[in-house]
Amino acid sequence: MDIVVCIKQVPDPEQFSKIKIDPVKGTISREGVPAVINPLDRHALEEALRIRDQFSGEVTAISMGPPQAREAMEEALAMGVDDAVLLCDRAFAGADTLATAYSLAGAIKKLGKFALILCGNDTVDGATGQVGPQVAELLSIPHVTYVNKVEFVDGESLIATRAIERGYLRVKVKLPALFAVVREINQFRLPTVLGIIEATKKEIKVWNAEDIETTKETIGLDGSPTRVIGGFELELKRKREILEGSPEEIAKEAVKKLRELGVI
């Protein structure tokens, strides 16, 4: 079973506090914040590797990003994927979720045969959860989101367990299909020393806009029906007051002030 995994390089969630808003340009500055593979995409990679190890086939990781996104592809190779493709071209810059989906779908078409596409349900930087379903729609294949378990029925179908409020759904899906996974699906592996050594022997294919089945009107900023026109940093200001006295006196005064404010 040949599997494609869509991954994205994002700012390290553990260092989000370092991300700043440029007060003049209204844009996000990620300077000094290391980039990592999106956490849920790691789970997608892990699930793909488990399926391959059980049933054979190849796993290809694909991503769209600037040259530094090679680091994410190198890590994916070190985890054990067979091939890696990086979409890197200034023509892809400024893409919203739909333009990103057009680029990824075009690259997947160029790859050719695949049975399953896996991706994280959403990313920590955008959190839209839109790219996976959009890719599936552009490829005219079924998709399931919030997947926390994958079961095999036969060579043509899978059952995806999908988390919903107060329960779950078990959905039988005919292949090829796309599943967007959540972290409960597995515990992802870390690259080993041997994996890192093996990764150095593998090629990272770099494709530009002319290499895939897209048009200028569907990719990058020109192909984005939505655009970020600015940003701002929200400042929360709270009124503070320190009460003094014995515990009983402080409690009475606190209740009095809360009643004055209409809280109780």
mmCIF file of C-alpha atoms in Angstrom:
data_model
loop_
_atom_site.group_PDB
_atom_site.id
_atom_site.type_symbol
_atom_site.label_atom_id
_atom_site.label_comp_id
_atom_site.label_asym_id
_atom_site.label_seq_id
_atom_site.Cartn_x
_atom_site.Cartn_y
_atom_site.Cartn_z
ATOM 1 C CA MET A 1 0.000 0.000 0.000
ATOM 2 C CA ASP A 2 1.558 3.276 -1.151
ATOM 3 C CA ILE A 3 0.892 6.118 1.266
ATOM 4 C CA VAL A 4 1.425 9.871 0.934
ATOM 5 C CA VAL A 5 1.811 11.949 4.098
ATOM 6 C CA CYS A 6 1.353 15.720 3.923
ATOM 7 C CA ILE A 7 3.443 17.487 6.548
ATOM 8 C CA LYS A 8 4.166 21.095 7.438
ATOM 9 C CA GLN A 9 7.024 22.836 9.204
ATOM 10 C CA VAL A 10 5.702 25.130 11.950
ATOM 11 C CA PRO A 11 7.106 27.217 14.816
ATOM 12 C CA ASP A 12 7.887 25.117 17.888
ATOM 13 C CA PRO A 13 4.683 25.215 20.018
ATOM 14 C CA GLU A 14 6.769 25.195 23.195
ATOM 15 C CA GLN A 15 8.271 28.540 22.187
ATOM 16 C CA PHE A 16 5.178 30.359 20.966
ATOM 17 C CA SER A 17 5.785 33.000 23.639
ATOM 18 C CA LYS A 18 8.705 34.277 21.537
ATOM 19 C CA ILE A 19 6.487 35.017 18.545
ATOM 20 C CA LYS A 20 5.884 38.766 18.224
ATOM 21 C CA ILE A 21 3.667 41.056 16.160
ATOM 22 C CA ASP A 22 5.420 43.761 14.183
ATOM 23 C CA PRO A 23 3.588 46.927 15.372
ATOM 24 C CA VAL A 24 4.254 48.734 12.078
ATOM 25 C CA LYS A 25 3.653 46.036 9.455
ATOM 26 C CA GLY A 26 1.099 44.102 11.489
ATOM 27 C CA THR A 27 2.829 40.850 10.524
ATOM 28 C CA ILE A 28 4.057 37.954 12.645
ATOM 29 C CA SER A 29 7.767 37.777 13.429
ATOM 30 C CA ARG A 30 9.070 34.252 14.082
ATOM 31 C CA GLU A 31 12.694 35.325 14.458
ATOM 32 C CA GLY A 32 14.491 33.209 17.033
ATOM 33 C CA VAL A 33 11.733 30.577 17.130
ATOM 34 C CA PRO A 34 12.910 27.128 15.953
ATOM 35 C CA ALA A 35 10.805 25.281 13.375
ATOM 36 C CA VAL A 36 9.592 21.686 13.805
ATOM 37 C CA ILE A 37 7.285 19.218 12.086
ATOM 38 C CA ASN A 38 3.689 19.995 13.019
ATOM 39 C CA PRO A 39 2.903 17.679 15.991
ATOM 40 C CA LEU A 40 -0.173 16.023 14.451
ATOM 41 C CA ASP A 41 1.740 15.469 11.212
ATOM 42 C CA ARG A 42 4.225 13.390 13.211
ATOM 43 C CA HIS A 43 1.343 11.112 14.182
ATOM 44 C CA ALA A 44 0.335 10.902 10.509
ATOM 45 C CA LEU A 45 3.888 9.863 9.618
ATOM 46 C CA GLU A 46 3.904 7.268 12.376
ATOM 47 C CA GLU A 47 0.597 5.751 11.247
ATOM 48 C CA ALA A 48 1.841 5.558 7.668
ATOM 49 C CA LEU A 49 5.019 3.794 8.759
ATOM 50 C CA ARG A 50 3.059 1.300 10.853
ATOM 51 C CA ILE A 51 0.763 0.463 7.958
ATOM 52 C CA ARG A 52 3.728 0.071 5.591
ATOM 53 C CA ASP A 53 5.589 -2.165 8.036
ATOM 54 C CA GLN A 54 2.500 -4.353 8.335
ATOM 55 C CA PHE A 55 1.442 -4.552 4.704
ATOM 56 C CA SER A 56 4.441 -3.397 2.603
ATOM 57 C CA GLY A 57 4.404 -0.522 0.120
ATOM 58 C CA GLU A 58 6.127 2.869 0.240
ATOM 59 C CA VAL A 59 5.615 6.042 2.252
ATOM 60 C CA THR A 60 6.236 9.425 0.648
ATOM 61 C CA ALA A 61 6.325 12.614 2.693
ATOM 62 C CA ILE A 62 5.378 15.813 0.897
ATOM 63 C CA SER A 63 5.511 19.402 2.091
ATOM 64 C CA MET A 64 5.321 22.943 0.757
ATOM 65 C CA GLY A 65 7.617 25.552 2.210
ATOM 66 C CA PRO A 66 10.786 27.652 1.968
ATOM 67 C CA PRO A 67 14.270 26.091 1.596
ATOM 68 C CA GLN A 68 14.622 25.620 5.370
ATOM 69 C CA ALA A 69 11.695 23.194 5.244
ATOM 70 C CA ARG A 70 14.276 20.643 4.070
ATOM 71 C CA GLU A 71 14.950 20.087 7.773
ATOM 72 C CA ALA A 72 11.434 18.703 8.208
ATOM 73 C CA MET A 73 11.893 16.427 5.207
ATOM 74 C CA GLU A 74 15.233 15.193 6.551
ATOM 75 C CA GLU A 75 13.582 14.341 9.859
ATOM 76 C CA ALA A 76 10.771 12.504 8.080
ATOM 77 C CA LEU A 77 13.353 10.460 6.187
ATOM 78 C CA ALA A 78 15.159 9.748 9.463
ATOM 79 C CA MET A 79 11.879 8.460 10.914
ATOM 80 C CA GLY A 80 11.795 5.936 8.082
ATOM 81 C CA VAL A 81 9.793 7.285 5.129
ATOM 82 C CA ASP A 82 10.954 6.067 1.732
ATOM 83 C CA ASP A 83 10.758 9.288 -0.301
ATOM 84 C CA ALA A 84 10.413 12.994 0.328
ATOM 85 C CA VAL A 85 9.173 15.792 -1.922
ATOM 86 C CA LEU A 86 9.498 19.487 -1.086
ATOM 87 C CA LEU A 87 7.472 22.042 -3.034
ATOM 88 C CA CYS A 88 9.698 25.096 -2.970
ATOM 89 C CA ASP A 89 9.149 28.108 -5.190
ATOM 90 C CA ARG A 90 8.438 31.792 -4.564
ATOM 91 C CA ALA A 91 5.328 31.250 -6.690
ATOM 92 C CA PHE A 92 3.871 29.267 -3.754
ATOM 93 C CA ALA A 93 4.420 32.136 -1.267
ATOM 94 C CA GLY A 94 1.427 33.777 0.385
ATOM 95 C CA ALA A 95 -0.838 30.774 -0.177
ATOM 96 C CA ASP A 96 -3.962 30.384 1.934
ATOM 97 C CA THR A 97 -5.394 26.929 2.659
ATOM 98 C CA LEU A 98 -7.056 26.531 -0.756
ATOM 99 C CA ALA A 99 -3.969 27.554 -2.742
ATOM 100 C CA THR A 100 -1.894 25.252 -0.538
ATOM 101 C CA ALA A 101 -4.309 22.404 -1.260
ATOM 102 C CA TYR A 102 -4.080 23.037 -5.016
ATOM 103 C CA SER A 103 -0.281 22.819 -4.815
ATOM 104 C CA LEU A 104 -0.274 19.638 -2.726
ATOM 105 C CA ALA A 105 -2.939 18.008 -4.897
ATOM 106 C CA GLY A 106 -0.949 18.836 -8.024
ATOM 107 C CA ALA A 107 2.151 17.262 -6.532
ATOM 108 C CA ILE A 108 0.246 14.132 -5.459
ATOM 109 C CA LYS A 109 -1.094 13.764 -9.005
ATOM 110 C CA LYS A 110 2.485 13.952 -10.270
ATOM 111 C CA LEU A 111 3.520 11.229 -7.820
ATOM 112 C CA GLY A 112 0.943 8.976 -9.441
ATOM 113 C CA LYS A 113 -0.279 5.828 -7.693
ATOM 114 C CA PHE A 114 -1.360 6.053 -4.054
ATOM 115 C CA ALA A 115 -3.878 4.241 -1.872
ATOM 116 C CA LEU A 116 -4.002 6.482 1.164
ATOM 117 C CA ILE A 117 -3.168 10.068 2.075
ATOM 118 C CA LEU A 118 -2.562 10.927 5.729
ATOM 119 C CA CYS A 119 -2.134 14.318 7.371
ATOM 120 C CA GLY A 120 -2.537 15.940 10.755
ATOM 121 C CA ASN A 121 -6.075 17.095 11.487
ATOM 122 C CA ASP A 122 -4.809 20.667 11.823
ATOM 123 C CA THR A 123 -1.627 22.652 12.412
ATOM 124 C CA VAL A 124 -0.560 24.562 15.495
ATOM 125 C CA ASP A 125 0.066 27.781 13.570
ATOM 126 C CA GLY A 126 -3.133 27.986 11.506
ATOM 127 C CA ALA A 127 -5.476 25.472 13.183
ATOM 128 C CA THR A 128 -8.002 25.681 10.330
ATOM 129 C CA GLY A 129 -8.254 21.957 9.624
ATOM 130 C CA GLN A 130 -9.056 22.829 5.998
ATOM 131 C CA VAL A 131 -6.109 21.680 3.897
ATOM 132 C CA GLY A 132 -6.702 17.927 4.243
ATOM 133 C CA PRO A 133 -10.365 17.987 3.162
ATOM 134 C CA GLN A 134 -9.564 20.466 0.378
ATOM 135 C CA VAL A 135 -6.841 18.196 -1.006
ATOM 136 C CA ALA A 136 -9.293 15.272 -0.955
ATOM 137 C CA GLU A 137 -11.947 17.283 -2.799
ATOM 138 C CA LEU A 138 -9.465 18.380 -5.459
ATOM 139 C CA LEU A 139 -8.439 14.738 -5.960
ATOM 140 C CA SER A 140 -12.095 13.593 -5.937
ATOM 141 C CA ILE A 141 -11.516 11.053 -3.155
ATOM 142 C CA PRO A 142 -13.379 10.529 0.153
ATOM 143 C CA HIS A 143 -11.948 11.896 3.382
ATOM 144 C CA VAL A 144 -12.454 11.515 7.132
ATOM 145 C CA THR A 145 -11.297 13.989 9.769
ATOM 146 C CA TYR A 146 -10.544 13.566 13.504
ATOM 147 C CA VAL A 147 -9.409 9.977 12.917
ATOM 148 C CA ASN A 148 -8.083 8.209 16.027
ATOM 149 C CA LYS A 149 -7.987 4.628 14.716
ATOM 150 C CA VAL A 150 -7.578 2.887 11.355
ATOM 151 C CA GLU A 151 -8.701 -0.694 10.706
ATOM 152 C CA PHE A 152 -8.375 -2.806 7.576
ATOM 153 C CA VAL A 153 -11.430 -4.442 6.037
ATOM 154 C CA ASP A 154 -9.936 -5.753 2.810
ATOM 155 C CA GLY A 155 -7.658 -4.566 0.052
ATOM 156 C CA GLU A 156 -10.181 -1.989 -1.101
ATOM 157 C CA SER A 157 -11.595 -0.444 2.090
ATOM 158 C CA LEU A 158 -10.608 0.842 5.531
ATOM 159 C CA ILE A 159 -12.594 1.657 8.634
ATOM 160 C CA ALA A 160 -11.754 4.960 10.284
ATOM 161 C CA THR A 161 -12.824 5.650 13.849
ATOM 162 C CA ARG A 162 -13.720 9.330 14.070
ATOM 163 C CA ALA A 163 -13.990 11.234 17.335
ATOM 164 C CA ILE A 164 -17.233 13.166 17.854
ATOM 165 C CA GLU A 165 -18.818 14.864 20.834
ATOM 166 C CA ARG A 166 -19.706 12.264 23.495
ATOM 167 C CA GLY A 167 -18.606 9.332 21.372
ATOM 168 C CA TYR A 168 -17.230 8.215 18.050
ATOM 169 C CA LEU A 169 -18.182 7.119 14.538
ATOM 170 C CA ARG A 170 -16.810 4.119 12.642
ATOM 171 C CA VAL A 171 -16.752 5.012 8.953
ATOM 172 C CA LYS A 172 -16.083 2.492 6.181
ATOM 173 C CA VAL A 173 -14.220 4.212 3.357
ATOM 174 C CA LYS A 174 -13.304 2.914 -0.080
ATOM 175 C CA LEU A 175 -9.703 3.534 -1.155
ATOM 176 C CA PRO A 176 -8.080 5.736 -2.281
ATOM 177 C CA ALA A 177 -8.941 8.108 0.563
ATOM 178 C CA LEU A 178 -7.564 10.805 2.833
ATOM 179 C CA PHE A 179 -7.549 10.604 6.641
ATOM 180 C CA ALA A 180 -6.772 13.577 8.903
ATOM 181 C CA VAL A 181 -5.544 12.152 12.216
ATOM 182 C CA VAL A 182 -5.454 13.284 15.843
ATOM 183 C CA ARG A 183 -2.789 12.563 18.458
ATOM 184 C CA GLU A 184 -4.727 9.729 20.109
ATOM 185 C CA ILE A 185 -4.111 7.526 17.074
ATOM 186 C CA ASN A 186 -0.605 6.497 18.160
ATOM 187 C CA GLN A 187 2.640 7.376 19.914
ATOM 188 C CA PHE A 188 5.039 8.572 17.250
ATOM 189 C CA ARG A 189 8.630 7.360 17.080
ATOM 190 C CA LEU A 190 11.731 9.512 17.242
ATOM 191 C CA PRO A 191 14.517 9.280 14.675
ATOM 192 C CA THR A 192 17.270 6.828 15.602
ATOM 193 C CA VAL A 193 20.981 7.219 14.929
ATOM 194 C CA LEU A 194 20.704 4.541 12.237
ATOM 195 C CA GLY A 195 17.685 6.329 10.779
ATOM 196 C CA ILE A 196 19.590 9.602 10.599
ATOM 197 C CA ILE A 197 22.489 7.872 8.842
ATOM 198 C CA GLU A 198 20.142 6.195 6.369
ATOM 199 C CA ALA A 199 18.406 9.526 5.699
ATOM 200 C CA THR A 200 21.655 11.022 4.404
ATOM 201 C CA LYS A 201 21.607 8.438 1.616
ATOM 202 C CA LYS A 202 18.118 9.403 0.439
ATOM 203 C CA GLU A 203 17.315 12.201 -1.998
ATOM 204 C CA ILE A 204 14.865 14.993 -1.232
ATOM 205 C CA LYS A 205 13.105 15.859 -4.472
ATOM 206 C CA VAL A 206 12.522 19.608 -4.849
ATOM 207 C CA TRP A 207 9.747 20.629 -7.223
ATOM 208 C CA ASN A 208 8.822 24.123 -8.335
ATOM 209 C CA ALA A 209 5.524 25.446 -9.671
ATOM 210 C CA GLU A 210 6.299 24.304 -13.214
ATOM 211 C CA ASP A 211 6.825 20.722 -12.063
ATOM 212 C CA ILE A 212 3.264 20.127 -10.879
ATOM 213 C CA GLU A 213 -0.229 20.222 -12.379
ATOM 214 C CA THR A 214 -1.323 23.722 -11.360
ATOM 215 C CA THR A 215 -1.822 27.154 -12.852
ATOM 216 C CA LYS A 216 -0.722 30.572 -11.636
ATOM 217 C CA GLU A 217 -4.337 31.391 -10.811
ATOM 218 C CA THR A 218 -4.619 28.529 -8.296
ATOM 219 C CA ILE A 219 -1.384 28.789 -6.280
ATOM 220 C CA GLY A 220 0.396 31.285 -4.083
ATOM 221 C CA LEU A 221 -1.006 34.702 -3.326
ATOM 222 C CA ASP A 222 -2.721 35.003 -6.716
ATOM 223 C CA GLY A 223 -4.627 31.788 -6.114
ATOM 224 C CA SER A 224 -5.692 32.661 -2.571
ATOM 225 C CA PRO A 225 -9.302 33.840 -2.174
ATOM 226 C CA THR A 226 -8.493 34.877 1.419
ATOM 227 C CA ARG A 227 -5.666 37.111 2.596
ATOM 228 C CA VAL A 228 -4.345 38.352 5.918
ATOM 229 C CA ILE A 229 -4.544 42.139 5.807
ATOM 230 C CA GLY A 230 -3.035 42.770 9.223
ATOM 231 C CA GLY A 231 -2.610 41.607 12.778
ATOM 232 C CA PHE A 232 -2.468 42.975 16.277
ATOM 233 C CA GLU A 233 -1.355 41.849 19.694
ATOM 234 C CA LEU A 234 -4.176 41.765 22.220
ATOM 235 C CA GLU A 235 -3.302 43.376 25.535
ATOM 236 C CA LEU A 236 -5.350 42.306 28.514
ATOM 237 C CA LYS A 237 -5.593 44.826 31.319
ATOM 238 C CA ARG A 238 -7.220 43.991 34.630
ATOM 239 C CA LYS A 239 -8.074 46.052 37.636
ATOM 240 C CA ARG A 240 -6.180 44.813 40.663
ATOM 241 C CA GLU A 241 -6.699 45.489 44.320
ATOM 242 C CA ILE A 242 -4.979 43.962 47.357
ATOM 243 C CA LEU A 243 -7.112 43.453 50.443
ATOM 244 C CA GLU A 244 -5.527 43.503 53.883
ATOM 245 C CA GLY A 245 -6.664 42.315 57.275
ATOM 246 C CA SER A 246 -7.587 39.040 58.915
ATOM 247 C CA PRO A 247 -8.934 36.187 56.750
ATOM 248 C CA GLU A 248 -12.475 36.938 57.962
ATOM 249 C CA GLU A 249 -12.174 40.656 57.201
ATOM 250 C CA ILE A 250 -10.682 39.984 53.740
ATOM 251 C CA ALA A 251 -13.471 37.502 52.920
ATOM 252 C CA LYS A 252 -16.195 39.969 53.945
ATOM 253 C CA GLU A 253 -14.597 42.799 51.969
ATOM 254 C CA ALA A 254 -14.154 40.573 48.912
ATOM 255 C CA VAL A 255 -17.820 39.534 48.985
ATOM 256 C CA LYS A 256 -18.870 43.177 49.392
ATOM 257 C CA LYS A 257 -16.848 44.291 46.357
ATOM 258 C CA LEU A 258 -18.076 41.386 44.223
ATOM 259 C CA ARG A 259 -21.678 42.367 45.026
ATOM 260 C CA GLU A 260 -20.933 45.979 44.105
ATOM 261 C CA LEU A 261 -19.632 44.764 40.742
ATOM 262 C CA GLY A 262 -22.741 42.637 40.235
ATOM 263 C CA VAL A 263 -20.750 39.413 40.047
ATOM 264 C CA ILE A 264 -22.721 37.805 42.874
#
